[in-house]
mmCIF file of C-alpha atoms in Angstrom:
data_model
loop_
_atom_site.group_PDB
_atom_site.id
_atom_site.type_symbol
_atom_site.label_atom_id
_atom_site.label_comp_id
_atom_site.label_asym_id
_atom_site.label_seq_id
_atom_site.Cartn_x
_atom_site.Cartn_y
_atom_site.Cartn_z
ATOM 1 C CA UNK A 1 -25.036 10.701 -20.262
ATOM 2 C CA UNK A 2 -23.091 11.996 -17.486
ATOM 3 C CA UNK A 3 -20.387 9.719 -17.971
ATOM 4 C CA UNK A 4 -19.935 10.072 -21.223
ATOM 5 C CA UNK A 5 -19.279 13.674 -20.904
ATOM 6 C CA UNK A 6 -16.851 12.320 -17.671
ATOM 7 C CA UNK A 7 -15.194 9.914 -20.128
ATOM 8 C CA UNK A 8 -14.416 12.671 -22.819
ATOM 9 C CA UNK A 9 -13.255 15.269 -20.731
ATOM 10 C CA UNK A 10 -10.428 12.748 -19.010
ATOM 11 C CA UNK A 11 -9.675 11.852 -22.602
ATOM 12 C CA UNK A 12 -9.139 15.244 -23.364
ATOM 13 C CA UNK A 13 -6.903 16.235 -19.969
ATOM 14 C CA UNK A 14 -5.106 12.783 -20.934
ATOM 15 C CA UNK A 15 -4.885 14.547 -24.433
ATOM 16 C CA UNK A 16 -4.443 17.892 -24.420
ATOM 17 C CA UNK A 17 -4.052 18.790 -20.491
ATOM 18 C CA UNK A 18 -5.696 20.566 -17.805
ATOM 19 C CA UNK A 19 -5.978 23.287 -20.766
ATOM 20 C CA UNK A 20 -8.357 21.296 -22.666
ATOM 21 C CA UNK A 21 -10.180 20.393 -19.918
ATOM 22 C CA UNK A 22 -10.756 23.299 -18.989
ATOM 23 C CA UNK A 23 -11.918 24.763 -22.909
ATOM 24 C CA UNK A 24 -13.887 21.549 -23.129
ATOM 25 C CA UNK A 25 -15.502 23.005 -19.478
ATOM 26 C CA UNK A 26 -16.255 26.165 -20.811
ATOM 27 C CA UNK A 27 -17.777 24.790 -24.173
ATOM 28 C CA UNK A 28 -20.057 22.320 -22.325
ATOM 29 C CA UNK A 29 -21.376 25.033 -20.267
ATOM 30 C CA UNK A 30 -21.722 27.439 -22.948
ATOM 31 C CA UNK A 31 -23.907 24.889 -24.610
ATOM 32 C CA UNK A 32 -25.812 23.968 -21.724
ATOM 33 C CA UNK A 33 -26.808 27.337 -20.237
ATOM 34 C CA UNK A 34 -26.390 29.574 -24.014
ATOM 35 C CA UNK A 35 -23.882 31.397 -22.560
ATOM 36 C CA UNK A 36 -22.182 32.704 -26.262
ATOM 37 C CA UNK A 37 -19.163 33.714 -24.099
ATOM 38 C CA UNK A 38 -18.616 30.655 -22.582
ATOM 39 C CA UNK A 39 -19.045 29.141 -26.296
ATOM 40 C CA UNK A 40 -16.869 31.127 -27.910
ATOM 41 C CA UNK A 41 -13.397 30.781 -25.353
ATOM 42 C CA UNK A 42 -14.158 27.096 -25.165
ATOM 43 C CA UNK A 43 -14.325 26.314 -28.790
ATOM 44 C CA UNK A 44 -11.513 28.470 -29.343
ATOM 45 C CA UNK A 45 -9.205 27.295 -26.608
ATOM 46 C CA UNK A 46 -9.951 23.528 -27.953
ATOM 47 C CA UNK A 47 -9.031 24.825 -31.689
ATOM 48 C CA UNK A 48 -5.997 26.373 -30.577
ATOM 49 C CA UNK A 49 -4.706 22.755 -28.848
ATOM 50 C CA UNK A 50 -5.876 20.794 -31.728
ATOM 51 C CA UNK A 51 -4.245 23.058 -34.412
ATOM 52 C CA UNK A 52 -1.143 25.036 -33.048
ATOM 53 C CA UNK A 53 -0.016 28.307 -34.553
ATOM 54 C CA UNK A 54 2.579 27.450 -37.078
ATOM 55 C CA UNK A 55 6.101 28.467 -35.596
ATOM 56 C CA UNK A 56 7.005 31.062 -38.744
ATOM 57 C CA UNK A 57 10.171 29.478 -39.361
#
């Protein structure tokens, strides 16, 4: 198991950058310990590099 979470998360740095590294981090641990916190800044941080803002132009 532990390197398929190793796997995914250098996938996602390869991906999206240290930034969704990191959010993929934070929603592991959220997960893991039920930190909602955690959870919630992960997932979000993730959404926010998979689906930008549009620009408003």
């Amino acid at each position: 198991m532990p390197w398929i979470t190793l796997a995914l998360e250098q996938f996602l740095q390869w991906k999206l950058g240290v930034l969704g590294s990191v959010g993929f981090s934070f929603t592991v641990v959220g997960i893991k310990f039920g930190n909602d916190k955690c959870l919630a800044v992960g997932s979000v941080t993730l959404a926010l590099l998979i689906c930008p803002l549009p620009d408003g132009k």
